[in-house]
Each structure stands twice: as structure tokens, then as C-alpha cells.
């Protein structure tokens, strides 16, 4: 038995320690407040693509609690209470996500900037990541332009069956049965992402509204877009950010849609966090926020392709 | 047979896909930041030998395939079938040309080899990595050319043709790597 040992080298553990220190220094210099919200909370996200881990620890009423898939809701409650800019460096959990680039428990850096539009938060993310990786090759492309470039199609103008035909021409999709967003996800993860390997630090912005998650939407160049962005580093997804949705009615609509999809997919429904709703009713300041995978950032820094090489103990050794 | 979900897919697991037994070679979990999770699975169709990547939704499941690898003794061929014996039960199995494929040229009577059974019938046959076979035909051996490194074709007792060094002569027994079909060394005559 050697699996009591760390999968990461001592050099990787030292780099990890330096990286965490550098991140904290970056925010200290910019006077962003470090916060430390609960890992166990009463509500999980409604997003059908994210399965939180349920704990045995129970809330006073007897319901089980959830290990957080992101500290987003708690941090938004702090923002609504007037915290100003905040960041958090901590653990997040996603049930069932195991692979070379996924681990059910991982280290997430999440931060929020009141008053900042997404475009300016992109700049700050670029500054942090460029500093950590000692690079400066970053650029921005819109989701629509990227699909046009790589696949010659406009995601706003195609149907699910057209997307399926394009996917089937590139991959063995067998009997896969997906909806419009499912096919977009498949093309994004299987065809577009690998093509980004040579494009350095690339921010993809302006997603289709159906993929807004918790981003606000706006009209740009005659089409409705979600003010969401993702950062890819050499083809590996590193961060996901939003100009945050402020409208609580819209939030409730999206949660209801999420639960409809959960029902259809045989997943358990999730109650929307009533304390987040109350905080947003009180008023979330206009802000942008982003979540960044710290383990993957370290992978990029060290030039390795498996999370197990940068985590003291990955899932197989935890 | 049991069903296996994509998160149970491991290298070596045998499952049914499109009506054929397949062996899983590699399973990669792929998920865009927000959105549908997939498993990109590399598999080998055990009937055709074809290797390919197929994408599944995470959580989808496939039925396990009743496939078993067994070491058996090769007995003989009647021209249409090849006969093998399970050494513990003495039970005999006949494999057709599709199952035996190219392997027939390495099969030596009374030697063990790996037979993959699917629903109790041979699906494929793999030879040992190394076999020792007699040369039945080759050009006469030449003395003093060992340093030249030249080679010539030699036909073995099973019909296989391999390239051997020039100094090897007819009637000698040689050791062959069946994976590459290459000559390894002279075997000591028994």
C-alpha cells in the first residue's frame, strides 16, 4: 500500500502553498475582504447539471444539509448586506465528478466586485491569472463568434436537430438524446475546447440566454446574450463568471425551470435558497462575480495534465 | 447480467453495445463548467476488434457482457474449426475462423493459449506472447555472415512466415514474438 502517500510531489505542494499566498496577497493589495462562509448549508443549487453532496448532519427541522457546490449564495447575502468587494478561497463539492480534471472535492476561489461590469472583471481575472502563470497572452472572443469560427454555425440560429447533425458528423454520438443546450455543451466540450489548446488565455463571453445560469441578460448587436464568461487556459476551462442577475423574480423563474428539468431527468427537486431570495429582495448591488478552479490553475502553472499531481490527496487517496 | 453506469466503467470491463460485446479501454469524464456531463469512452468491439470513442451522458448505463477469458490447450484443427480444451474440466470448445482470425498461424498443438468465451462460445483466441516453432522451409544457412544483419523469410511448421537472420537453417526451432511477428532467438532443441 503506497496510497497513504501524496499523489503530488513536494515541489507541487510548495507551489500550491505559494499560489495560495499569492492569491491572498493579490486581494489584500486591492483591498478585497476575505470571507469564510459555511461549507455546510441548508440549500443546494437548483442547477440540474450540478449535484451537491448531501450530509447526514441535519438542520434543526431534521432536513439534511448540503456540502456547498460554490459559496455563491452565502457571498451574495454578504454583498446584499453591504460587505463591499469580497473573496473566498475554500473547498467546494460536486457529487459524482471524478476524472483527470475533476475531483468531487476541490479548491475554489470566488470573488465579487460591486459596481464592476463583467468586462472589467474579465480584466481583473486576466491580471490575477497572468501574474500566477507569468504570462500575458490573453484575449476575448464571444461564444457566437467562436462557434462560427470553429464549426461554421450560429448557435442563435440553429435548432437542436441541426446541432445533432453537426455533432454526429464529428463524433460517435450513438443514441445520445439531448436538448438544444445539451448539444451545445457536447460540441463545446468535445470539439471546441480541444481546438482552444493553442489559443493561450481565452475568455469566452456572451453566452446564449438559455445558458445564463445566474448571469443577467442584455441585448447586444441585435441578439439577447447572457453576461457570462468563461476562461480557458490552453483549452482547459479555469473560471466561470457573471455580471450577476439582480432580478429576484427572474431568479425564481430560472429555479422553477431548473426544477422542471430536474423532474424530467428523474433528479430530486431542490428548494431555492429562501435566504438568498430575501437578500435579493432587499437588494443585491449591481456586481460581477467569478469562480476559479485553484487546482486547475496550479495544473496550468506546473504544466501537468492531471489534478492528482497537484492535490495532496485526490479522490482515490482521500 | 448486471448493468453498469458510466461512473463504474473501468478499463477491462465488458459491456454490451449495439448488440456486440465490447471491452472498455478508457473512460474520461467530460463536463463543461455549466451544463451536461458526458463520459467519453474508448472501447474495443470484441467481435470485430475495432476500437472507437463513443460519448455517453454521465449516468447512462450498459448491460454487462457475459465474457470470460480462459486459458485452454489447443488440440487440433479439422480445417473448418479449431478445437480447444479447458484443462480442468476436459471440456472441449470449437472456434470458427472469425474467432481464431490471424492467431491460427501461432497455434501449436498441446500449447496453452487464451480463449475468450462469450455466452460460452469462443469469441477470440490469443496466442502466448512467445512461441517456439520449427522452421520447415528457408534458404540454406550461410556461414560467417552474423555481423551483416541481413535477413531472409522462413516458413514455420504452422505456416507462419517470419524474417530470420541469414545463419538460421531449416529444421531449427526459433522463438517468435507473436505480437510483432518477429524472430527473437534460436530456441534450444529439445
Tab-separated table of C-alpha atoms in Angstrom, chain B:
chain	number	residue	atom	x	y	z
B	1	UNK	CA	-26.114	-9.687	-16.351
B	2	UNK	CA	-25.718	-6.618	-14.182
B	3	UNK	CA	-25.970	-3.106	-15.586
B	4	UNK	CA	-23.032	-0.767	-15.251
B	5	UNK	CA	-23.344	3.002	-15.145
B	6	UNK	CA	-20.761	5.261	-16.801
B	7	UNK	CA	-19.164	6.013	-13.430
B	8	UNK	CA	-18.463	2.282	-12.983
B	9	UNK	CA	-16.792	1.958	-16.396
B	10	UNK	CA	-13.245	0.756	-15.827
B	11	UNK	CA	-10.591	-0.459	-18.172
B	12	UNK	CA	-11.249	-4.158	-18.811
B	13	UNK	CA	-14.999	-4.074	-18.050
B	14	UNK	CA	-17.010	-5.975	-20.690
B	15	UNK	CA	-20.340	-4.487	-21.726
B	16	UNK	CA	-22.905	-4.927	-24.484
B	17	UNK	CA	-23.199	-2.142	-27.035
B	18	UNK	CA	-25.233	-2.195	-30.236
B	19	UNK	CA	-25.662	-5.949	-29.714
B	20	UNK	CA	-21.939	-6.721	-29.541
B	21	UNK	CA	-19.709	-7.446	-26.547
B	22	UNK	CA	-17.171	-4.684	-26.011
B	23	UNK	CA	-14.239	-4.159	-23.710
B	24	UNK	CA	-13.745	-0.746	-22.128
B	25	UNK	CA	-10.247	0.646	-22.632
B	26	UNK	CA	-10.559	4.135	-21.197
B	27	UNK	CA	-13.263	6.321	-19.679
B	28	UNK	CA	-12.948	10.090	-19.451
B	29	UNK	CA	-15.371	12.292	-17.537
B	30	UNK	CA	-16.038	15.485	-19.519
B	31	UNK	CA	-18.098	18.370	-18.246
B	32	UNK	CA	-18.340	21.939	-19.390
B	33	UNK	CA	-18.363	24.371	-16.456
B	34	UNK	CA	-22.098	24.670	-16.518
B	35	UNK	CA	-24.108	22.045	-18.274
B	36	UNK	CA	-24.418	18.461	-19.302
B	37	UNK	CA	-21.800	15.956	-18.097
B	38	UNK	CA	-20.556	13.328	-20.524
B	39	UNK	CA	-18.336	10.275	-20.481
B	40	UNK	CA	-16.099	9.823	-23.449
B	41	UNK	CA	-15.422	6.118	-23.571
B	42	UNK	CA	-12.810	4.349	-25.648
B	43	UNK	CA	-13.856	0.776	-26.305
B	44	UNK	CA	-12.995	-2.259	-28.360
B	45	UNK	CA	-15.653	-4.281	-30.124
B	46	UNK	CA	-14.642	-7.825	-29.202
B	47	UNK	CA	-16.241	-9.306	-32.317
B	48	UNK	CA	-14.632	-7.028	-34.877
B	49	UNK	CA	-11.614	-5.816	-32.893
B	50	UNK	CA	-12.475	-2.232	-33.866
B	51	UNK	CA	-11.520	0.457	-31.351
B	52	UNK	CA	-13.548	3.645	-31.163
B	53	UNK	CA	-14.641	6.553	-28.955
B	54	UNK	CA	-18.289	6.792	-28.047
B	55	UNK	CA	-19.830	9.570	-25.983
B	56	UNK	CA	-22.462	8.854	-23.341
B	57	UNK	CA	-24.455	11.030	-20.979
B	58	UNK	CA	-22.998	10.627	-17.494
B	59	UNK	CA	-25.106	8.203	-15.521
B	60	UNK	CA	-26.270	6.225	-18.563
B	61	UNK	CA	-25.809	2.502	-18.136
B	62	UNK	CA	-24.998	-0.514	-20.270
B	63	UNK	CA	-25.636	-4.187	-19.719
B	64	UNK	CA	-22.604	-6.247	-18.762
B	65	UNK	CA	-21.442	-8.802	-21.325
B	66	UNK	CA	-21.033	-12.470	-20.415
B	67	UNK	CA	-17.405	-12.572	-21.492
B	68	UNK	CA	-14.694	-14.648	-19.830
B	69	UNK	CA	-11.001	-15.124	-20.557
B	70	UNK	CA	-9.815	-18.712	-20.012
B	71	UNK	CA	-6.507	-20.433	-20.582
B	72	UNK	CA	-7.052	-23.526	-22.739
B	73	UNK	CA	-4.963	-26.111	-24.521
B	74	UNK	CA	-5.027	-26.075	-28.303
B	75	UNK	CA	-5.823	-29.553	-29.643
B	76	UNK	CA	-6.133	-29.623	-33.451
B	77	UNK	CA	-7.973	-28.235	-36.455
B	78	UNK	CA	-10.194	-30.105	-38.873
B	79	UNK	CA	-9.811	-27.371	-41.457
B	80	UNK	CA	-13.095	-25.676	-40.574
B	81	UNK	CA	-12.886	-25.415	-36.794
B	82	UNK	CA	-10.101	-25.180	-34.223
B	83	UNK	CA	-10.543	-27.277	-31.092
B	84	UNK	CA	-9.511	-26.254	-27.582
B	85	UNK	CA	-9.726	-27.992	-24.228
B	86	UNK	CA	-10.333	-26.499	-20.805
B	87	UNK	CA	-7.567	-28.305	-18.823
B	88	UNK	CA	-9.501	-28.633	-15.551
B	89	UNK	CA	-12.804	-29.946	-16.877
B	90	UNK	CA	-11.508	-31.505	-20.132
B	91	UNK	CA	-14.429	-29.771	-21.793
B	92	UNK	CA	-13.802	-29.100	-25.475
B	93	UNK	CA	-14.684	-25.938	-27.387
B	94	UNK	CA	-14.679	-25.362	-31.132
B	95	UNK	CA	-13.771	-21.955	-32.515
B	96	UNK	CA	-14.543	-20.798	-36.028
B	97	UNK	CA	-12.295	-18.817	-38.360
B	98	UNK	CA	-13.806	-15.500	-37.244
B	99	UNK	CA	-12.822	-16.180	-33.620
B	100	UNK	CA	-9.369	-17.536	-34.446
B	101	UNK	CA	-8.509	-14.920	-37.049
B	102	UNK	CA	-4.785	-14.499	-37.695
B	103	UNK	CA	-3.929	-16.318	-34.492
B	104	UNK	CA	-4.063	-19.711	-36.249
B	105	UNK	CA	-0.542	-19.234	-37.527
B	106	UNK	CA	0.842	-19.305	-33.980
B	107	UNK	CA	-1.198	-22.216	-32.651
B	108	UNK	CA	0.879	-25.216	-31.668
B	109	UNK	CA	-0.760	-28.440	-30.533
B	110	UNK	CA	-0.792	-29.073	-26.768
B	111	UNK	CA	0.300	-25.489	-26.063
B	112	UNK	CA	-1.789	-23.206	-23.831
B	113	UNK	CA	-3.442	-20.083	-25.209
B	114	UNK	CA	-6.066	-17.573	-24.100
B	115	UNK	CA	-9.608	-18.188	-25.309
B	116	UNK	CA	-12.238	-15.503	-24.722
B	117	UNK	CA	-15.664	-17.049	-24.258
B	118	UNK	CA	-18.828	-15.073	-24.943
B	119	UNK	CA	-22.040	-16.786	-23.803
B	120	UNK	CA	-19.995	-19.981	-23.568
B	121	UNK	CA	-18.586	-19.984	-27.127
B	122	UNK	CA	-15.129	-18.843	-28.247
B	123	UNK	CA	-15.196	-15.215	-29.337
B	124	UNK	CA	-11.488	-14.737	-29.838
B	125	UNK	CA	-8.228	-16.591	-29.352
B	126	UNK	CA	-4.921	-15.007	-28.335
B	127	UNK	CA	-1.615	-16.854	-28.608
B	128	UNK	CA	1.035	-16.729	-25.878
B	129	UNK	CA	3.336	-13.710	-26.331
B	130	UNK	CA	6.184	-16.023	-27.327
B	131	UNK	CA	6.033	-19.346	-29.180
B	132	UNK	CA	8.764	-21.738	-30.236
B	133	UNK	CA	8.277	-23.241	-33.685
B	134	UNK	CA	10.298	-25.304	-36.147
B	135	UNK	CA	11.410	-23.932	-39.485
B	136	UNK	CA	10.122	-26.145	-42.276
B	137	UNK	CA	11.472	-24.133	-45.166
B	138	UNK	CA	14.081	-21.433	-45.717
B	139	UNK	CA	17.077	-20.727	-47.942
B	140	UNK	CA	20.208	-22.574	-46.866
B	141	UNK	CA	22.110	-21.049	-43.957
B	142	UNK	CA	25.240	-19.035	-44.711
B	143	UNK	CA	28.303	-19.190	-42.512
B	144	UNK	CA	30.197	-16.144	-41.372
B	145	UNK	CA	27.566	-13.534	-42.059
B	146	UNK	CA	26.384	-12.985	-38.490
B	147	UNK	CA	27.683	-9.437	-38.443
B	148	UNK	CA	25.905	-8.380	-41.606
B	149	UNK	CA	22.471	-8.318	-40.011
B	150	UNK	CA	20.730	-9.434	-43.191
B	151	UNK	CA	17.521	-11.472	-43.063
B	152	UNK	CA	15.505	-13.922	-45.130
B	153	UNK	CA	11.986	-15.326	-44.960
B	154	UNK	CA	11.384	-18.631	-43.173
B	155	UNK	CA	8.223	-20.729	-43.145
B	156	UNK	CA	7.344	-22.286	-39.788
B	157	UNK	CA	5.562	-25.568	-39.051
B	158	UNK	CA	2.275	-23.698	-38.519
B	159	UNK	CA	2.524	-21.933	-41.874
B	160	UNK	CA	3.569	-18.576	-40.436
B	161	UNK	CA	6.313	-16.749	-42.333
B	162	UNK	CA	8.823	-14.684	-40.333
B	163	UNK	CA	12.072	-12.981	-41.217
B	164	UNK	CA	15.100	-14.678	-39.647
B	165	UNK	CA	18.849	-13.932	-39.708
B	166	UNK	CA	20.761	-15.481	-42.605
B	167	UNK	CA	22.606	-18.015	-40.415
B	168	UNK	CA	19.409	-19.833	-39.369
B	169	UNK	CA	18.737	-23.068	-41.220
B	170	UNK	CA	15.829	-25.333	-41.986
B	171	UNK	CA	14.886	-27.703	-39.139
B	172	UNK	CA	15.922	-25.294	-36.400
B	173	UNK	CA	13.454	-24.235	-33.688
B	174	UNK	CA	13.140	-20.486	-33.159
B	175	UNK	CA	11.432	-18.246	-30.632
B	176	UNK	CA	8.982	-15.703	-32.092
B	177	UNK	CA	7.199	-12.735	-30.507
B	178	UNK	CA	3.594	-13.240	-31.647
B	179	UNK	CA	2.630	-9.599	-31.005
B	180	UNK	CA	5.078	-8.273	-33.571
B	181	UNK	CA	5.578	-11.475	-35.598
B	182	UNK	CA	9.330	-11.054	-35.181
B	183	UNK	CA	12.126	-13.534	-34.659
B	184	UNK	CA	13.575	-13.292	-31.135
B	185	UNK	CA	16.212	-16.027	-30.830
B	186	UNK	CA	17.183	-19.595	-31.586
B	187	UNK	CA	15.477	-21.955	-29.163
B	188	UNK	CA	17.388	-24.845	-27.721
B	189	UNK	CA	16.323	-28.016	-29.487
B	190	UNK	CA	14.619	-30.428	-27.169
